[in-house]
Amino acid sequence: MTPPPPPSSLPSPLPLCPPPEPHPAGSGTGPGVGTGRAACHHGEILQGVFLDERGRRRAGLVTLPMPSLGTRAEFVRRPGTEDITVAPADRTKALRAATYAMAECATRVQTPLCGGELTLSGNIPVGLGMGSSSSDVIAAVRAVADAFGVRLAPEAVARLAVRAERASDPLMLDGRPLLFAQREGRVLEELGAALPPAVVVGCALGGGRPVDTLALPARVYDTADVRAYERLRSLLRRAVATADPALLGRVATESARRGQRVLAHEEFGELVAVADRVGATGVQIAHSGNVAGLLFDPAAPDLPARIGRCSRALTAAGIPLTYTFGTTPHAVPPSPNPPTSEEHPHGHAHGGSGRAHGGGDRPPRPDTCRRPAHLPAL
């Protein structure tokens, strides 16, 4: 088997998103069958260029976890065959990852290479910058490892994921707040125990269209940029240490503003204006997609009213709503009106790990353009 070449009032809620599934070793349904799961994220809190432990410039980021959505993978080994297939057939990065994982696992357990069947399913909107390809890749690696009865360390999963898609979100680290070098697959800094508590009202910019990152101009960082991002890194470290949602919003807004030099979202000015009017602590935007969110302090006494005003203002501005969720369990207050079959203004996902892991400004994904973005809540 030859590995493929490297690459690419609250609104009435919908039913709650299912909780994440565990992926214990040996959880497959039979010999040679393995399963794996990986969550997604809601874009980045912070993304830019930072200094590593040796003072070298490194691209890095911190993502906003959204563990209620994810990819589930099943891998079935087929001894006596050579080819690995994937369904859906366009998940080429996951196929690459499964091939690399197969080679690594076969070496560890001294088993001959063979073929297999990889099947992916999930509920992540594609092309919005929510880490759908990284989720596919990590779930695939975990499923292959499970089929071999091998437990891969997160560092090994990160290495395989970066090899498969050239840059990866750190979804293999399962929710820790980290500054992650997405092109190297390594942690630049562990920021603390958990993200500050926040409620996120999600929305989609650009009509929810996928972003072709190849078409974006290359970003060049100078010394002033490095100083600015290092300052934001320090502020985020303090926000985590003090559980300060206002400081979290400040960091996210400034990072999003600096990202507009390349992304240039038409709605960015309106998004910030809405945040100011309704009392949000800030805005966050995916740096490789069109998903965005307004951040709120869950301790605000009039939180349901603020979120209601936010939802109405975004709708009036023509910005589609997606999900409302929290960085900590129970951060989102219950809706005063239960959903009916006719009422589906936007999704409502309870919970959240309350932790961040560094996510990625990934290179363009060749499999994304063939899979249109889907907003299941709309």
Short mmCIF file of C-alpha atoms in Angstrom, two decimals:
data_model
loop_
_atom_site.label_atom_id
_atom_site.label_comp_id
_atom_site.label_asym_id
_atom_site.label_seq_id
_atom_site.Cartn_x
_atom_site.Cartn_y
_atom_site.Cartn_z
CA MET A 1 0.00 0.00 0.00
CA THR A 2 1.51 3.31 -1.09
CA PRO A 3 0.53 6.34 1.03
CA PRO A 4 -1.02 9.17 -0.98
CA PRO A 5 1.11 12.27 -1.51
CA PRO A 6 0.79 15.13 1.01
CA PRO A 7 -1.61 17.99 -0.02
CA SER A 8 -5.82 20.51 1.41
CA SER A 9 -35.91 36.98 26.13
CA LEU A 10 -33.69 34.13 24.38
CA PRO A 11 -34.88 32.92 21.01
CA SER A 12 -36.68 29.60 21.06
CA PRO A 13 -34.00 26.92 20.75
CA LEU A 14 -33.64 23.90 18.57
CA PRO A 15 -33.21 20.56 20.37
CA LEU A 16 -29.94 20.45 22.24
CA CYS A 17 -26.85 19.17 20.45
CA PRO A 18 -25.81 15.67 21.57
CA PRO A 19 -22.95 15.50 24.09
CA PRO A 20 -19.52 14.36 22.95
CA GLU A 21 -18.98 10.63 22.75
CA PRO A 22 -16.01 9.03 24.49
CA HIS A 23 -13.48 7.17 22.40
CA PRO A 24 -11.96 4.56 24.72
CA ALA A 25 -9.41 2.18 23.30
CA GLY A 26 -10.97 -1.00 22.06
CA SER A 27 -14.40 0.58 21.68
CA GLY A 28 -14.97 -0.84 18.20
CA THR A 29 -17.83 -3.22 17.54
CA GLY A 30 -15.64 -6.24 16.79
CA PRO A 31 -12.11 -7.46 15.98
CA GLY A 32 -10.43 -5.10 13.54
CA VAL A 33 -13.14 -2.47 13.95
CA GLY A 34 -12.41 0.83 15.63
CA THR A 35 -14.25 4.06 16.36
CA GLY A 36 -13.09 7.58 17.16
CA ARG A 37 -14.58 10.98 17.74
CA ALA A 38 -13.33 14.55 17.67
CA ALA A 39 -15.11 17.79 18.52
CA CYS A 40 -14.96 21.09 16.66
CA HIS A 41 -14.46 24.72 17.65
CA HIS A 42 -16.15 28.05 16.95
CA GLY A 43 -13.25 29.85 15.40
CA GLU A 44 -10.48 31.59 17.27
CA ILE A 45 -10.20 33.78 20.34
CA LEU A 46 -6.68 34.78 19.35
CA GLN A 47 -4.58 34.15 16.26
CA GLY A 48 -1.38 35.72 15.04
CA VAL A 49 2.38 35.39 15.35
CA PHE A 50 4.11 34.74 18.66
CA LEU A 51 7.55 34.06 20.07
CA ASP A 52 8.47 30.54 21.12
CA GLU A 53 10.75 29.55 23.99
CA ARG A 54 13.80 30.41 21.87
CA GLY A 55 12.49 33.78 20.70
CA ARG A 56 11.59 32.57 17.20
CA ARG A 57 8.43 33.77 15.46
CA ARG A 58 5.74 31.13 15.23
CA ALA A 59 2.19 31.22 13.89
CA GLY A 60 -0.17 30.28 16.68
CA LEU A 61 -3.71 30.54 17.93
CA VAL A 62 -6.22 29.79 20.65
CA THR A 63 -9.59 28.38 19.63
CA LEU A 64 -13.04 28.68 21.19
CA PRO A 65 -14.15 25.10 21.93
CA MET A 66 -17.56 23.82 20.87
CA PRO A 67 -17.58 20.17 21.97
CA SER A 68 -21.28 19.60 21.32
CA LEU A 69 -20.57 19.23 17.57
CA GLY A 70 -18.11 16.81 16.08
CA THR A 71 -17.12 14.00 13.71
CA ARG A 72 -17.50 10.29 14.40
CA ALA A 73 -15.33 7.83 12.49
CA GLU A 74 -15.45 4.07 12.11
CA PHE A 75 -12.58 2.11 10.62
CA VAL A 76 -12.80 -1.54 9.54
CA ARG A 77 -9.54 -3.36 8.79
CA ARG A 78 -9.58 -5.59 5.70
CA PRO A 79 -6.60 -8.00 5.87
CA GLY A 80 -5.57 -9.29 2.48
CA THR A 81 -6.41 -6.01 0.76
CA GLU A 82 -4.24 -2.96 0.11
CA ASP A 83 -6.52 0.01 -0.45
CA ILE A 84 -8.16 2.23 2.14
CA THR A 85 -11.47 3.77 1.14
CA VAL A 86 -13.35 6.64 2.74
CA ALA A 87 -17.00 7.63 2.78
CA PRO A 88 -17.97 10.30 1.96
CA ALA A 89 -15.45 10.04 -0.86
CA ASP A 90 -14.40 13.72 -0.73
CA ARG A 91 -12.82 13.46 2.76
CA THR A 92 -9.34 13.22 1.29
CA LYS A 93 -7.51 14.61 4.32
CA ALA A 94 -9.11 12.04 6.60
CA LEU A 95 -8.11 9.33 4.11
CA ARG A 96 -4.50 10.54 4.21
CA ALA A 97 -4.58 10.59 8.00
CA ALA A 98 -5.96 7.05 8.14
CA THR A 99 -3.16 5.84 5.85
CA TYR A 100 -0.48 7.42 8.01
CA ALA A 101 -2.12 6.16 11.21
CA MET A 102 -2.34 2.64 9.75
CA ALA A 103 1.40 2.63 9.06
CA GLU A 104 2.22 3.87 12.55
CA CYS A 105 -0.08 1.45 14.35
CA ALA A 106 0.99 -1.55 12.28
CA THR A 107 4.59 -0.85 13.24
CA ARG A 108 3.75 -0.61 16.93
CA VAL A 109 1.91 -3.93 17.08
CA GLN A 110 4.07 -5.61 14.39
CA THR A 111 1.12 -6.31 12.12
CA PRO A 112 1.34 -6.32 8.31
CA LEU A 113 -0.19 -3.36 6.52
CA CYS A 114 -3.60 -3.96 5.02
CA GLY A 115 -6.53 -2.09 3.56
CA GLY A 116 -9.66 -0.90 5.25
CA GLU A 117 -12.84 1.14 5.13
CA LEU A 118 -13.18 4.51 6.84
CA THR A 119 -16.67 5.96 7.37
CA LEU A 120 -17.23 9.48 8.68
CA SER A 121 -20.37 11.11 10.00
CA GLY A 122 -20.98 14.31 11.91
CA ASN A 123 -22.86 17.55 12.37
CA ILE A 124 -20.21 20.25 11.84
CA PRO A 125 -21.05 22.98 9.30
CA VAL A 126 -18.32 22.80 6.66
CA GLY A 127 -16.27 25.69 5.35
CA LEU A 128 -17.08 28.18 8.11
CA GLY A 129 -13.80 27.90 9.99
CA MET A 130 -15.04 25.53 12.70
CA GLY A 131 -12.31 22.93 12.25
CA SER A 132 -14.36 20.39 10.30
CA SER A 133 -11.36 18.98 8.44
CA SER A 134 -9.27 18.72 11.62
CA SER A 135 -12.19 16.99 13.32
CA ASP A 136 -12.41 14.52 10.42
CA VAL A 137 -8.67 13.87 10.53
CA ILE A 138 -8.42 13.37 14.29
CA ALA A 139 -11.50 11.15 14.44
CA ALA A 140 -10.03 9.05 11.62
CA VAL A 141 -6.68 8.66 13.40
CA ARG A 142 -8.42 7.64 16.60
CA ALA A 143 -10.61 5.12 14.80
CA VAL A 144 -7.63 3.48 13.08
CA ALA A 145 -5.73 3.33 16.37
CA ASP A 146 -8.77 1.81 18.06
CA ALA A 147 -9.01 -0.85 15.34
CA PHE A 148 -5.42 -1.85 16.18
CA GLY A 149 -5.96 -1.63 19.93
CA VAL A 150 -3.35 1.15 20.12
CA ARG A 151 -3.63 4.21 22.33
CA LEU A 152 -1.89 7.11 20.60
CA ALA A 153 -0.72 10.02 22.75
CA PRO A 154 -2.11 13.46 21.81
CA GLU A 155 1.34 14.47 20.58
CA ALA A 156 1.38 11.54 18.16
CA VAL A 157 -2.13 12.38 16.94
CA ALA A 158 -1.05 16.01 16.43
CA ARG A 159 1.97 14.91 14.39
CA LEU A 160 -0.15 12.70 12.13
CA ALA A 161 -2.82 15.40 11.76
CA VAL A 162 -0.29 18.06 10.68
CA ARG A 163 1.25 15.58 8.25
CA ALA A 164 -2.18 14.90 6.75
CA GLU A 165 -3.40 18.49 6.37
CA ARG A 166 -0.21 20.57 6.78
CA ALA A 167 -1.75 22.51 9.67
CA SER A 168 -4.17 21.30 12.28
CA ASP A 169 -6.42 22.57 15.00
CA PRO A 170 -5.51 21.10 18.41
CA LEU A 171 -8.77 19.23 18.83
CA MET A 172 -6.77 16.17 19.87
CA LEU A 173 -5.98 17.97 23.14
CA ASP A 174 -9.63 17.84 24.21
CA GLY A 175 -10.34 21.28 25.53
CA ARG A 176 -7.32 22.59 27.39
CA PRO A 177 -6.66 26.36 26.98
CA LEU A 178 -3.53 26.41 24.87
CA LEU A 179 -1.62 28.62 22.49
CA PHE A 180 -0.98 26.13 19.70
CA ALA A 181 1.43 26.29 16.76
CA GLN A 182 -0.92 24.88 14.16
CA ARG A 183 1.71 24.27 11.46
CA GLU A 184 4.04 22.43 13.81
CA GLY A 185 1.50 20.57 15.91
CA ARG A 186 2.95 21.67 19.24
CA VAL A 187 1.92 23.72 22.25
CA LEU A 188 3.56 27.12 22.65
CA GLU A 189 1.97 27.82 26.03
CA GLU A 190 -0.54 26.31 28.42
CA LEU A 191 -2.56 29.37 29.37
CA GLY A 192 -4.33 28.00 32.43
CA ALA A 193 -7.06 25.69 33.63
CA ALA A 194 -10.09 27.03 31.76
CA LEU A 195 -11.37 29.85 29.62
CA PRO A 196 -13.28 32.57 31.45
CA PRO A 197 -17.04 31.94 31.56
CA ALA A 198 -18.86 33.40 28.57
CA VAL A 199 -22.02 32.98 26.55
CA VAL A 200 -21.54 33.03 22.78
CA VAL A 201 -24.25 34.07 20.32
CA GLY A 202 -23.02 32.59 17.06
CA CYS A 203 -23.64 33.95 13.59
CA ALA A 204 -22.37 33.55 10.03
CA LEU A 205 -20.78 36.33 8.03
CA GLY A 206 -20.58 36.49 4.27
CA GLY A 207 -23.87 34.65 3.94
CA GLY A 208 -22.24 31.54 5.38
CA ARG A 209 -20.12 31.02 2.25
CA PRO A 210 -16.95 28.93 2.59
CA VAL A 211 -13.71 30.90 2.61
CA ASP A 212 -11.05 29.98 0.07
CA THR A 213 -7.94 30.75 2.06
CA LEU A 214 -5.76 30.29 -1.04
CA ALA A 215 -7.41 33.38 -2.49
CA LEU A 216 -6.53 35.50 0.55
CA PRO A 217 -3.45 37.72 0.36
CA ALA A 218 -0.46 36.42 2.28
CA ARG A 219 -0.08 38.08 5.66
CA VAL A 220 3.33 39.53 6.47
CA TYR A 221 4.05 40.21 10.14
CA ASP A 222 6.51 42.87 11.25
CA THR A 223 8.06 43.60 14.63
CA ALA A 224 5.13 45.80 15.64
CA ASP A 225 2.74 42.91 14.91
CA VAL A 226 4.78 40.56 17.09
CA ARG A 227 4.70 43.05 19.96
CA ALA A 228 0.94 43.51 19.57
CA TYR A 229 0.22 39.77 19.56
CA GLU A 230 2.53 39.14 22.50
CA ARG A 231 0.59 41.80 24.41
CA LEU A 232 -2.71 40.09 23.55
CA ARG A 233 -1.20 36.79 24.65
CA SER A 234 -0.33 38.34 28.01
CA LEU A 235 -3.84 39.78 28.37
CA LEU A 236 -5.42 36.43 27.54
CA ARG A 237 -3.19 34.73 30.09
CA ARG A 238 -4.48 37.21 32.68
CA ALA A 239 -8.09 36.74 31.56
CA VAL A 240 -7.75 33.00 32.10
CA ALA A 241 -6.03 33.41 35.47
CA THR A 242 -8.73 35.80 36.76
CA ALA A 243 -11.71 34.23 34.93
CA ASP A 244 -12.47 37.66 33.45
CA PRO A 245 -15.06 37.53 30.61
CA ALA A 246 -14.62 41.24 29.87
CA LEU A 247 -10.90 40.84 29.27
CA LEU A 248 -11.58 37.73 27.17
CA GLY A 249 -13.90 39.79 24.97
CA ARG A 250 -11.33 42.56 24.67
CA VAL A 251 -8.64 40.14 23.45
CA ALA A 252 -11.02 38.43 21.01
CA THR A 253 -12.20 41.75 19.54
CA GLU A 254 -8.69 43.09 19.00
CA SER A 255 -7.56 39.81 17.42
CA ALA A 256 -10.60 39.85 15.13
CA ARG A 257 -9.94 43.49 14.23
CA ARG A 258 -6.35 42.76 13.28
CA GLY A 259 -7.50 39.78 11.22
CA GLN A 260 -9.66 42.07 9.11
CA ARG A 261 -6.53 43.26 7.33
CA VAL A 262 -6.77 40.02 5.37
CA LEU A 263 -10.35 38.78 5.83
CA ALA A 264 -12.08 42.16 5.33
CA HIS A 265 -15.59 41.06 6.33
CA GLU A 266 -18.16 43.58 5.14
CA GLU A 267 -20.22 43.03 8.30
CA PHE A 268 -17.39 43.53 10.79
CA GLY A 269 -18.25 47.14 11.59
CA GLU A 270 -21.90 46.28 12.13
CA LEU A 271 -20.96 43.29 14.28
CA VAL A 272 -18.87 45.46 16.60
CA ALA A 273 -21.60 48.12 16.69
CA VAL A 274 -24.21 45.54 17.70
CA ALA A 275 -21.88 44.24 20.42
CA ASP A 276 -21.53 47.76 21.83
CA ARG A 277 -25.29 48.42 21.72
CA VAL A 278 -26.38 45.21 23.43
CA GLY A 279 -23.67 45.04 26.10
CA ALA A 280 -21.54 42.19 24.77
CA THR A 281 -17.99 41.92 26.08
CA GLY A 282 -16.60 41.51 22.57
CA VAL A 283 -16.68 39.64 19.27
CA GLN A 284 -14.71 36.71 17.92
CA ILE A 285 -14.30 35.63 14.31
CA ALA A 286 -12.82 32.53 12.72
CA HIS A 287 -9.61 33.45 10.94
CA SER A 288 -10.15 30.82 8.25
CA GLY A 289 -13.90 31.08 7.77
CA ASN A 290 -17.07 33.11 8.21
CA VAL A 291 -18.28 31.91 11.59
CA ALA A 292 -18.38 34.63 14.27
CA GLY A 293 -19.76 35.16 17.75
CA LEU A 294 -20.68 37.86 20.24
CA LEU A 295 -19.44 37.18 23.77
CA PHE A 296 -21.48 37.92 26.90
CA ASP A 297 -20.75 37.81 30.61
CA PRO A 298 -23.01 35.05 31.99
CA ALA A 299 -23.18 36.92 35.31
CA ALA A 300 -24.91 39.93 33.73
CA PRO A 301 -28.26 40.32 35.56
CA ASP A 302 -30.17 41.02 32.34
CA LEU A 303 -28.42 38.41 30.20
CA PRO A 304 -31.58 36.97 28.55
CA ALA A 305 -32.67 40.46 27.51
CA ARG A 306 -29.21 41.27 26.14
CA ILE A 307 -29.14 38.08 24.08
CA GLY A 308 -32.64 38.75 22.83
CA ARG A 309 -31.66 42.26 21.70
CA CYS A 310 -28.52 40.84 20.11
CA SER A 311 -30.47 38.24 18.15
CA ARG A 312 -32.95 40.81 16.87
CA ALA A 313 -30.19 43.26 15.93
CA LEU A 314 -28.21 40.65 13.99
CA THR A 315 -31.33 39.48 12.19
CA ALA A 316 -32.22 43.06 11.28
CA ALA A 317 -28.70 43.53 9.90
CA GLY A 318 -29.09 40.45 7.70
CA ILE A 319 -26.51 38.42 9.66
CA PRO A 320 -27.80 34.83 10.10
CA LEU A 321 -27.82 33.38 13.61
CA THR A 322 -26.40 29.91 14.22
CA TYR A 323 -25.77 28.61 17.76
CA THR A 324 -25.91 30.00 21.28
CA PHE A 325 -23.60 28.14 23.64
CA GLY A 326 -21.39 28.62 26.68
CA THR A 327 -17.74 28.14 27.50
CA THR A 328 -18.80 26.55 30.79
CA PRO A 329 -21.67 24.18 31.65
CA HIS A 330 -24.93 25.96 32.44
CA ALA A 331 -23.56 29.32 31.23
CA VAL A 332 -26.52 29.74 28.87
CA PRO A 333 -29.73 30.61 30.72
CA PRO A 334 -32.81 28.54 29.82
CA SER A 335 -35.09 29.94 27.18
CA PRO A 336 -38.34 31.34 28.60
CA ASN A 337 -40.22 29.83 25.65
CA PRO A 338 -39.82 26.13 24.78
CA PRO A 339 -39.45 25.39 21.06
CA THR A 340 -42.34 24.33 18.90
CA SER A 341 -42.27 22.59 15.56
CA GLU A 342 -42.67 25.96 13.83
CA GLU A 343 -40.11 27.88 15.88
CA HIS A 344 -36.49 27.44 14.76
CA PRO A 345 -34.86 30.88 14.88
CA HIS A 346 -31.44 29.53 15.69
CA GLY A 347 -29.62 26.69 17.36
CA HIS A 348 -29.09 26.52 21.11
CA ALA A 349 -26.31 24.32 22.38
CA HIS A 350 -25.85 24.06 26.12
CA GLY A 351 -22.58 23.42 27.78
CA GLY A 352 -19.02 23.70 26.63
CA SER A 353 -15.79 22.61 28.15
CA GLY A 354 -14.89 26.07 29.35
CA ARG A 355 -11.44 25.41 27.96
CA ALA A 356 -9.64 26.54 24.87
CA HIS A 357 -7.17 24.78 22.67
CA GLY A 358 -5.11 26.47 20.04
CA GLY A 359 -6.65 26.19 16.66
CA GLY A 360 -5.40 26.83 13.19
CA ASP A 361 -5.18 29.16 10.31
CA ARG A 362 -5.17 26.15 8.09
CA PRO A 363 -4.15 26.19 4.48
CA PRO A 364 -7.07 25.81 2.07
CA ARG A 365 -8.77 22.46 2.11
CA PRO A 366 -9.19 20.93 -1.34
CA ASP A 367 -12.13 18.90 -0.05
CA THR A 368 -13.98 21.91 1.38
CA CYS A 369 -15.02 23.65 -1.80
CA ARG A 370 -16.92 20.57 -2.94
CA ARG A 371 -18.87 20.47 0.31
CA PRO A 372 -21.11 23.53 0.71
CA ALA A 373 -21.39 25.16 4.11
CA HIS A 374 -24.50 24.03 5.91
CA LEU A 375 -26.06 25.84 8.84
CA PRO A 376 -28.23 23.14 10.42
CA ALA A 377 -29.92 25.65 12.69
CA LEU A 378 -31.20 27.90 9.92
#
